[in-house]
Amino acid sequence: MDYEITIGGRSEKVTLSRSAGEPEQYEFQGAAWDQPLRVTVVRREPSQLVLSIAERIYSVRPFRRSPGGAEFLVNGELVSAALVAKGGPKAAGAGVASVNELVVSHFPAKVVRILVANGARVKAGETLLILESMKMETHVDAPRECTVLELFVAEGEMVNRGAKLTRLDFG
Amino acid sequence: MDYEITIGGRSEKVTLSRSAGEPEQYEFQGAAWDQPLRVTVVRREPSQLVLSIAERIYSVRPFRRSPGGAEFLVNGELVSAALVAKGGPKAAGAGVASVNELVVSHFPAKVVRILVANGARVKAGETLLILESMKMETHVDAPRECTVLELFVAEGEMVNRGAKLTRLDFG
Amino acid sequence: MHEFQRVLIANRGEIALRVLRALRTLEIESVAIYSDADASARPTIEADRAFRMPGVSPAETYLNGAQIVEIARRSDCDAVHPGYGFLSENSEFARLCRENSLTFIGPSPEALATSGNKLACKKLAEARGIPVVPYTPDPLEDANEAARFAEEIGFPVLLKSAFGGGGRGIKEVSSRDDIREAFESSRREAESAFGRSAVFVEKKLVRPRHIEVQILASQGSAEVVHLGERECSIQRRFQKLVELSPSPVVDAETRERIARHAITLAKAVEYSNAGTMEFLRDSDTGEFYFLEVNARLQVEHPVTELVNGIDLVASQIEVARHGKLPFRQKDVRPSGVAIECRINSEDPLSDFVPNTGRIEYLRLPAGPGVRVDTALYEGLEVTPYYDSLLAKLIAWGPSFEEARRRQLTALHEFKLVGVTTTIPLHREVMVTPSFVHGELSTSFLSDSGVLKRVSEEAQRSDPDRFAIAALILSKNQFREPTSPRLGVATAPRPPSFERGGRFIDGL
Amino acid sequence: MHEFQRVLIANRGEIALRVLRALRTLEIESVAIYSDADASARPTIEADRAFRMPGVSPAETYLNGAQIVEIARRSDCDAVHPGYGFLSENSEFARLCRENSLTFIGPSPEALATSGNKLACKKLAEARGIPVVPYTPDPLEDANEAARFAEEIGFPVLLKSAFGGGGRGIKEVSSRDDIREAFESSRREAESAFGRSAVFVEKKLVRPRHIEVQILASQGSAEVVHLGERECSIQRRFQKLVELSPSPVVDAETRERIARHAITLAKAVEYSNAGTMEFLRDSDTGEFYFLEVNARLQVEHPVTELVNGIDLVASQIEVARHGKLPFRQKDVRPSGVAIECRINSEDPLSDFVPNTGRIEYLRLPAGPGVRVDTALYEGLEVTPYYDSLLAKLIAWGPSFEEARRRQLTALHEFKLVGVTTTIPLHREVMVTPSFVHGELSTSFLSDSGVLKRVSEEAQRSDPDRFAIAALILSKNQFREPTSPRLGVATAPRPPSFERGGRFIDGL
């Protein structure tokens, strides 16, 4: 197995090898599956690849690069894939827990309440702050017991997607 | 009137002048219309301009350049516009008849029959050749009395869009 | 009784997608076939499996019955749905399916052979007292024979292919001078479209209405139900452009009468599955004349579906697998009116000449009662190899007037850039007074002056458009990629607007 | 009796487009309003005229009644359609319209004031012998009072805003410990959403079904008809996710009974125009309890439209301009079943937290019986300022099973890239055995384990996807524009594939 590929949190060891001749074809094998698959490039355009795999036809469109991999559309569905280099370290974005964790907002929102102070020790499930977006409140809770190291926002503040809210210490 | 603009075969003399201040606004006047119009740029994005004209809102999207002008989408409808430069010659593509006329295929087709020979004198409405596309025959007729100067195709031949079929002399 | 686990769709475009959706709702697997022109078409991508048919011509691909049957066998299909056109009315293909233990979703090979012979059907109808338009009872040997018969019944006449449909091979002839060229052209088109060049002459009625009855028959015509009529009078090149159901001139008594004719004919040919009996209505007498049998699903089947709340394609599959009808005549309860407009890649202002190109921008309409059957998508290349139908826009309403207004609203919402279409024509048809009053005939396009209004509308001098053009052109806001690098390495970059820069001076 | 020449649409998004379509089919001109976030929205572009409301917050824009009335007057509108949400149930706004000679397309200000007061409506219902769930008859002063009542009737209870709807301000409380925080949170949400913080306590039924009756009333309730019921039991955060009509548990006799209750209540509040009476059905006893009046068009109105073949928005406009109903009870002939799925920009796997982004790819489903109500387009920025509804997908079929299969087929066809949506959830709901058998309750999401299956599906290890990923990643076929020049001068260039080039070695 030559590569390790991660899609949607699952990693699989796979091999891909070019077959001789035309049309452009590859043989794909994965440790998780018994049978090899033949991948044929049916058509190659700048904005899409048309592939055939066991008589299923796929329109693959590029979308954007992502950490350690790429995102692309397969028949209109988004697939995020990352490559784990042979023997190398795990790619970024694989969700490895750290001791210090930065909590960011996943959406633009208004901070309606802050329920903890800097330095506070909080229990698992305790609400740290409350955001409002699209007319609904969302509670940001502590995933495990931790200490609030820093608060980056104030009550009433509007935050963008990706804005830092607080830093927690799980140590 | 500063410019002459052609859309869909109609030409109009018009003036456009920038008004002072923000938001970006223009005053438009045309010889054909009594009232001037105020054109406001509501939003400017690379892929679209949002304009307001007398409380009608237009999404304008670029499409491609055309001879002497450009094609763009106005609320999803294609508009082909050309600019006739002040005092200059009429822009190309305005459909001026010439003495020698090249007849081209407007669509990919198969030439199923050729009914005239080189040098033949034909009457208005006489069929020159017959094309087949999308399972239908299309007759290519002489628009006026003319002489067949040249035939570029043979029976049974497949032609692409824009392919030269014949050249006629109306002199 | 056969259970279908997997069905091959022997067609392309919107009808392949329509059949695919029916199979999905019946939880049956789908197998698509695709020509090289259709490798990234929607049915190809969306089917459970798809097989290549090398080449682009119909003969190499969607008319290649032997290869289609081979694919169906190889992929363990139980049945084949032929859609419309291509092999749908081909009795040899239906026979080949049967010989290979594949259920052909349509009539039997025998019923197809009879139905496809227009002259034989006319004789069957006559024998049962159903009026038919005067015609030559045998295929014509040469143009002289055609001329002789035409003079006997009086011009104008129609030259028609004895086999096949879809308007191909039909030529109108109004005088003896034109009959030779028309005869040859008709034979050529018939040969090219159906592989059979037999041609006959039929009297042309003046301004008739085209009205057809949808039927559904069980195996061997044991039970035959009708689903009311469709009026398809608005045509160009003898092909339908606008279809509606019910017809504004058909009352309950007339419907009963022509439906009875249709059912009689179906039983006469031992018809099974979905089919259509076409009639012409004489504008002077109101008399209905039987024209021909369309032994397949029709392009315009959605208007019948919307009025009856019945899925005709699913019903076809049910009949094919169980032999029986999925409903009875008393279960058919029509309600309201549906209108279909065919959106073709044709230029209504240039005699409906077809055109090809890339779909650069597409926005499909929607709303209550609105349905769009299409396989279009942005980026699709419309090729010259197959027919010019891009989409079918169907609107239902409780009344004709409500259906008409919804259709008009939807036509204004429908945006398609890249090929010239019939959309502007349909917008004008919907507001033409004779259409609004339901006064239709096969001469509608020429009689109503609608093409002139389409042309005027295209020339309309809208100040807003000139103001927008002035801004775009004078300020040179329009920018194309400066160095378009072609080839596979880069995607085409869309043009864009830029601020500043001068195209001409003065501003 | 007023003829409407021009109507202002006081809303945004899919419902503004829905009203716009109804106006077009009635040949009435439309005036849109737009916030700065909605300058290039579909209703803005498509309306006959559109007026800017500076700002993005609801308070500055779609809730700014004074400015909306000013625009309506300035543009010579005859009437205002409020859609749902925003000002649709605001009696002060309806009064302001009336004072400015504008017809408010909805109930009178007086009927709105009564209908909007949940406690008053419950009392009216009780007085007429219509069962209601136990509740505190007056708004609560503080959390202690709430706790006292909750202990009296027993936990769990719901804290609810006395005014307004849409699930905002509702908190479930299962023990005394949680009641203080819930009380404060409920008041805050109510204040933010409706400007009124009054809160009361209601007994929470165990696994009830949410069933509501659609009514249409003439001016002053002289005539009131019903259009059957909708079941909206599948909810998250007390907001509806899936709605259907008719309900699998409502038989003809029950329908008659709850419709009579609904009509009685409508007459009690002198209701006019379209409205909905909500009920809860106790799962143990089958008893129906009146819950509240929704004095507006509902989000889920399309299911009623598809089952009855009636355009509810056009009917609203007809009632507003003529005072009378456009049809009678005997004209209402329901047929078949319709199911609506709300496609929201929410992540079902993260407690339905809303998310924003740009719609990068969009393909809407279609097919027989399928309707999509949406103002989405590729390139649209989904902003955080308004609610999370992106589209409503509605499927009709002759039976529940056929409607369900069409909905499932359509959900698989629905492609949307750019924000996380509820589409994968709905796909799983449609195949969940309890849904297939019509066994629903407001606890459906937690009881059925559907979220777990959505999560498993997202993790599914499909070899084809890994094979595709291997090809794309290992061969570095994926290319982004090498020098993305940002700003207004260039359009973003889409990424593309390239042949050759190596991402890692070994191939």
Short mmCIF file of C-alpha atoms in Angstrom, two decimals, chain D residues 51-302:
data_model
loop_
_atom_site.label_atom_id
_atom_site.label_comp_id
_atom_site.label_asym_id
_atom_site.label_seq_id
_atom_site.Cartn_x
_atom_site.Cartn_y
_atom_site.Cartn_z
CA PHE D 51 -36.32 49.90 -3.01
CA ARG D 52 -33.30 49.85 -0.78
CA MET D 53 -33.65 49.73 3.01
CA PRO D 54 -30.18 50.77 4.26
CA GLY D 55 -28.59 48.41 6.75
CA VAL D 56 -28.59 44.67 7.26
CA SER D 57 -30.25 44.05 10.62
CA PRO D 58 -33.93 43.06 10.61
CA ALA D 59 -34.75 46.07 12.81
CA GLU D 60 -33.36 48.50 10.22
CA THR D 61 -34.92 46.71 7.27
CA TYR D 62 -37.65 44.05 7.13
CA LEU D 63 -38.96 44.96 10.61
CA ASN D 64 -38.89 48.72 9.89
CA GLY D 65 -42.64 49.15 9.44
CA ALA D 66 -42.64 52.94 9.19
CA GLN D 67 -40.14 52.95 6.34
CA ILE D 68 -41.88 50.11 4.52
CA VAL D 69 -45.19 51.97 4.62
CA GLU D 70 -43.40 55.10 3.38
CA ILE D 71 -41.98 53.15 0.39
CA ALA D 72 -45.38 51.61 -0.34
CA ARG D 73 -46.97 55.07 -0.42
CA ARG D 74 -44.19 56.60 -2.48
CA SER D 75 -44.45 53.83 -5.09
CA ASP D 76 -48.27 54.03 -5.25
CA CYS D 77 -48.84 50.53 -3.91
CA ASP D 78 -52.37 49.43 -3.12
CA ALA D 79 -51.46 46.68 -0.71
CA VAL D 80 -48.66 45.01 1.27
CA HIS D 81 -48.02 41.26 1.48
CA PRO D 82 -46.03 40.51 4.63
CA GLY D 83 -45.07 36.85 3.88
CA TYR D 84 -44.27 34.97 7.11
CA GLY D 85 -42.08 36.06 10.00
CA PHE D 86 -40.94 39.70 10.27
CA LEU D 87 -44.07 41.93 10.35
CA SER D 88 -46.57 39.31 9.24
CA GLU D 89 -48.32 39.00 12.59
CA ASN D 90 -47.63 42.53 13.84
CA SER D 91 -50.94 44.25 14.56
CA GLU D 92 -49.26 47.67 14.85
CA PHE D 93 -47.90 47.32 11.32
CA ALA D 94 -51.29 46.19 10.01
CA ARG D 95 -52.82 49.26 11.68
CA LEU D 96 -50.19 51.55 10.16
CA CYS D 97 -51.01 50.12 6.72
CA ARG D 98 -54.71 50.75 7.28
CA GLU D 99 -54.03 54.36 8.41
CA ASN D 100 -52.10 54.89 5.19
CA SER D 101 -54.84 53.45 2.95
CA LEU D 102 -52.82 50.34 2.20
CA THR D 103 -54.50 46.95 2.30
CA PHE D 104 -52.60 44.62 4.61
CA ILE D 105 -52.88 41.16 3.02
CA GLY D 106 -53.76 39.28 6.18
CA PRO D 107 -56.09 39.53 9.17
CA SER D 108 -57.28 42.84 10.62
CA PRO D 109 -55.08 44.56 13.26
CA GLU D 110 -57.67 43.58 15.88
CA ALA D 111 -57.68 39.91 14.87
CA LEU D 112 -53.87 39.94 14.79
CA ALA D 113 -53.71 41.39 18.30
CA THR D 114 -55.98 38.66 19.67
CA SER D 115 -54.39 35.83 17.68
CA GLY D 116 -50.91 36.88 18.73
CA ASN D 117 -51.75 36.59 22.40
CA LYS D 118 -51.34 32.89 23.08
CA LEU D 119 -52.84 33.06 26.54
CA ALA D 120 -55.93 34.94 25.34
CA CYS D 121 -56.44 32.38 22.56
CA LYS D 122 -56.20 29.48 24.98
CA LYS D 123 -58.88 31.12 27.13
CA LEU D 124 -61.12 31.66 24.09
CA ALA D 125 -60.71 28.00 23.15
CA GLU D 126 -61.47 26.76 26.68
CA ALA D 127 -64.60 28.91 26.78
CA ARG D 128 -65.82 27.10 23.64
CA GLY D 129 -65.11 23.64 24.97
CA ILE D 130 -61.97 23.06 22.92
CA PRO D 131 -59.36 21.14 24.96
CA VAL D 132 -56.07 22.92 25.73
CA VAL D 133 -52.87 21.69 27.40
CA PRO D 134 -52.50 22.87 31.05
CA TYR D 135 -50.81 26.29 31.18
CA THR D 136 -50.26 29.32 33.42
CA PRO D 137 -53.07 31.69 32.58
CA ASP D 138 -50.94 34.83 33.05
CA PRO D 139 -47.40 35.79 32.04
CA LEU D 140 -44.87 34.92 34.71
CA GLU D 141 -43.15 37.53 36.81
CA ASP D 142 -40.08 35.50 37.66
CA ALA D 143 -38.44 32.10 37.58
CA ASN D 144 -39.82 31.19 41.01
CA GLU D 145 -43.36 31.51 39.78
CA ALA D 146 -42.46 29.32 36.81
CA ALA D 147 -40.96 26.73 39.12
CA ARG D 148 -44.02 26.73 41.35
CA PHE D 149 -46.42 26.06 38.48
CA ALA D 150 -44.10 23.46 36.95
CA GLU D 151 -44.07 21.50 40.19
CA GLU D 152 -47.83 21.71 40.39
CA ILE D 153 -48.39 20.15 36.96
CA GLY D 154 -45.23 18.07 36.98
CA PHE D 155 -42.04 18.18 34.92
CA PRO D 156 -41.24 18.28 32.03
CA VAL D 157 -42.70 21.66 31.11
CA LEU D 158 -42.14 24.16 28.34
CA LEU D 159 -41.33 27.83 28.82
CA LYS D 160 -42.89 29.79 25.99
CA SER D 161 -43.12 33.34 24.78
CA ALA D 162 -46.69 34.64 25.15
CA PHE D 163 -46.32 36.36 21.76
CA GLY D 164 -44.73 35.37 18.47
CA GLY D 165 -43.93 31.99 16.98
CA GLY D 166 -41.39 30.13 14.92
CA GLY D 167 -40.14 28.18 17.92
CA ARG D 168 -38.24 31.13 19.29
CA GLY D 169 -38.11 31.52 23.03
CA ILE D 170 -39.28 27.96 23.72
CA LYS D 171 -37.28 26.03 26.32
CA GLU D 172 -37.93 22.57 27.63
CA VAL D 173 -37.27 22.17 31.35
CA SER D 174 -37.15 18.75 32.94
CA SER D 175 -36.20 19.69 36.49
CA ARG D 176 -36.33 22.59 38.93
CA ASP D 177 -32.55 23.04 38.71
CA ASP D 178 -32.70 24.20 35.11
CA ILE D 179 -35.66 26.51 35.28
CA ARG D 180 -33.87 29.76 36.14
CA GLU D 181 -31.46 29.72 33.22
CA ALA D 182 -34.22 28.57 30.86
CA PHE D 183 -36.52 31.34 32.07
CA GLU D 184 -33.91 34.02 31.39
CA SER D 185 -32.92 32.57 28.05
CA SER D 186 -36.55 32.31 26.96
CA ARG D 187 -37.21 35.96 27.90
CA ARG D 188 -34.08 37.11 26.08
CA GLU D 189 -34.95 35.24 22.88
CA ALA D 190 -38.55 36.45 23.03
CA GLU D 191 -37.43 40.04 23.54
CA SER D 192 -34.94 39.77 20.68
CA ALA D 193 -37.35 38.09 18.26
CA PHE D 194 -40.66 39.78 19.08
CA GLY D 195 -39.80 42.80 21.23
CA ARG D 196 -41.97 41.40 24.03
CA SER D 197 -40.49 39.28 26.78
CA ALA D 198 -43.66 37.88 28.42
CA VAL D 199 -43.24 34.16 29.09
CA PHE D 200 -45.57 31.42 30.40
CA VAL D 201 -45.36 27.74 31.32
CA GLU D 202 -47.15 24.93 29.52
CA LYS D 203 -47.29 21.22 30.34
CA LYS D 204 -45.12 19.23 27.95
CA LEU D 205 -46.96 16.26 26.48
CA VAL D 206 -44.93 13.09 25.96
CA ARG D 207 -44.25 12.35 22.28
CA PRO D 208 -47.20 14.32 20.93
CA ARG D 209 -47.90 14.83 17.26
CA HIS D 210 -48.10 18.39 15.96
CA ILE D 211 -51.13 18.73 13.69
CA GLU D 212 -52.48 22.01 12.34
CA VAL D 213 -55.52 23.05 10.32
CA GLN D 214 -55.28 25.50 7.41
CA ILE D 215 -58.20 27.89 7.18
CA LEU D 216 -59.18 30.71 4.86
CA ALA D 217 -61.68 33.28 6.10
CA SER D 218 -63.51 36.05 4.31
CA GLN D 219 -63.60 39.60 5.68
CA GLY D 220 -64.91 39.50 9.26
CA SER D 221 -65.20 35.68 9.27
CA ALA D 222 -68.54 35.67 7.39
CA GLU D 223 -67.33 32.57 5.57
CA VAL D 224 -64.57 30.27 6.81
CA VAL D 225 -63.36 27.21 4.91
CA HIS D 226 -60.68 24.72 5.90
CA LEU D 227 -58.11 23.05 3.64
CA GLY D 228 -57.44 20.03 5.75
CA GLU D 229 -54.59 19.47 8.16
CA ARG D 230 -50.81 19.31 8.05
CA GLU D 231 -48.70 17.18 10.32
CA CYS D 232 -45.47 18.89 11.40
CA SER D 233 -44.28 16.57 14.14
CA ILE D 234 -40.67 16.24 13.01
CA GLN D 235 -38.95 19.21 14.61
CA ARG D 236 -35.62 20.41 15.94
CA ARG D 237 -35.24 23.26 18.41
CA PHE D 238 -39.07 23.47 18.41
CA GLN D 239 -38.99 24.38 14.72
CA LYS D 240 -40.52 22.27 12.00
CA LEU D 241 -38.27 20.25 9.71
CA VAL D 242 -40.68 17.95 7.82
CA GLU D 243 -44.34 18.66 7.13
CA LEU D 244 -46.97 16.57 5.42
CA SER D 245 -50.61 16.63 4.46
CA PRO D 246 -52.82 14.83 5.20
CA SER D 247 -51.62 13.37 8.54
CA PRO D 248 -51.38 9.57 8.67
CA VAL D 249 -53.36 9.55 11.95
CA VAL D 250 -56.21 11.84 10.98
CA ASP D 251 -59.29 10.08 9.61
CA ALA D 252 -62.29 11.83 8.05
CA GLU D 253 -64.19 12.07 11.30
CA THR D 254 -61.22 13.49 13.24
CA ARG D 255 -60.54 15.93 10.41
CA GLU D 256 -64.12 17.14 10.61
CA ARG D 257 -63.82 17.61 14.36
CA ILE D 258 -60.53 19.55 14.45
CA ALA D 259 -61.59 21.59 11.39
CA ARG D 260 -64.75 22.56 13.28
CA HIS D 261 -62.62 23.64 16.25
CA ALA D 262 -60.42 25.67 13.90
CA ILE D 263 -63.40 27.39 12.30
CA THR D 264 -64.97 28.08 15.69
CA LEU D 265 -61.76 29.75 16.85
CA ALA D 266 -61.45 31.74 13.62
CA LYS D 267 -64.94 33.12 14.12
CA ALA D 268 -64.19 33.81 17.80
CA VAL D 269 -61.33 36.15 16.87
CA GLU D 270 -63.12 37.53 13.76
CA TYR D 271 -60.30 36.17 11.68
CA SER D 272 -59.92 36.98 8.00
CA ASN D 273 -57.59 35.70 5.27
CA ALA D 274 -55.31 32.64 5.54
CA GLY D 275 -54.44 31.26 8.96
CA THR D 276 -53.51 28.12 10.81
CA MET D 277 -54.79 26.66 14.06
CA GLU D 278 -52.18 24.45 15.71
CA PHE D 279 -53.05 21.41 17.79
CA LEU D 280 -51.11 18.75 19.68
CA ARG D 281 -52.31 15.16 19.60
CA ASP D 282 -51.66 13.16 22.76
CA SER D 283 -50.02 9.88 21.80
CA ASP D 284 -51.75 7.92 24.57
CA THR D 285 -55.33 9.11 24.28
CA GLY D 286 -55.51 10.40 20.70
CA GLU D 287 -57.03 13.60 22.14
CA PHE D 288 -56.31 16.88 20.31
CA TYR D 289 -55.36 19.99 22.28
CA PHE D 290 -55.47 23.47 20.82
CA LEU D 291 -52.06 25.12 20.95
CA GLU D 292 -52.04 28.48 19.17
CA VAL D 293 -53.13 30.53 16.16
CA ASN D 294 -50.60 31.29 13.39
CA ALA D 295 -52.10 34.42 11.92
CA ARG D 296 -50.21 34.36 8.63
CA LEU D 297 -49.24 32.24 5.66
CA GLN D 298 -47.15 29.35 7.00
CA VAL D 299 -43.74 28.27 5.73
CA GLU D 300 -45.28 24.86 5.02
CA HIS D 301 -48.25 26.13 2.98
CA PRO D 302 -47.06 24.33 -0.21
#
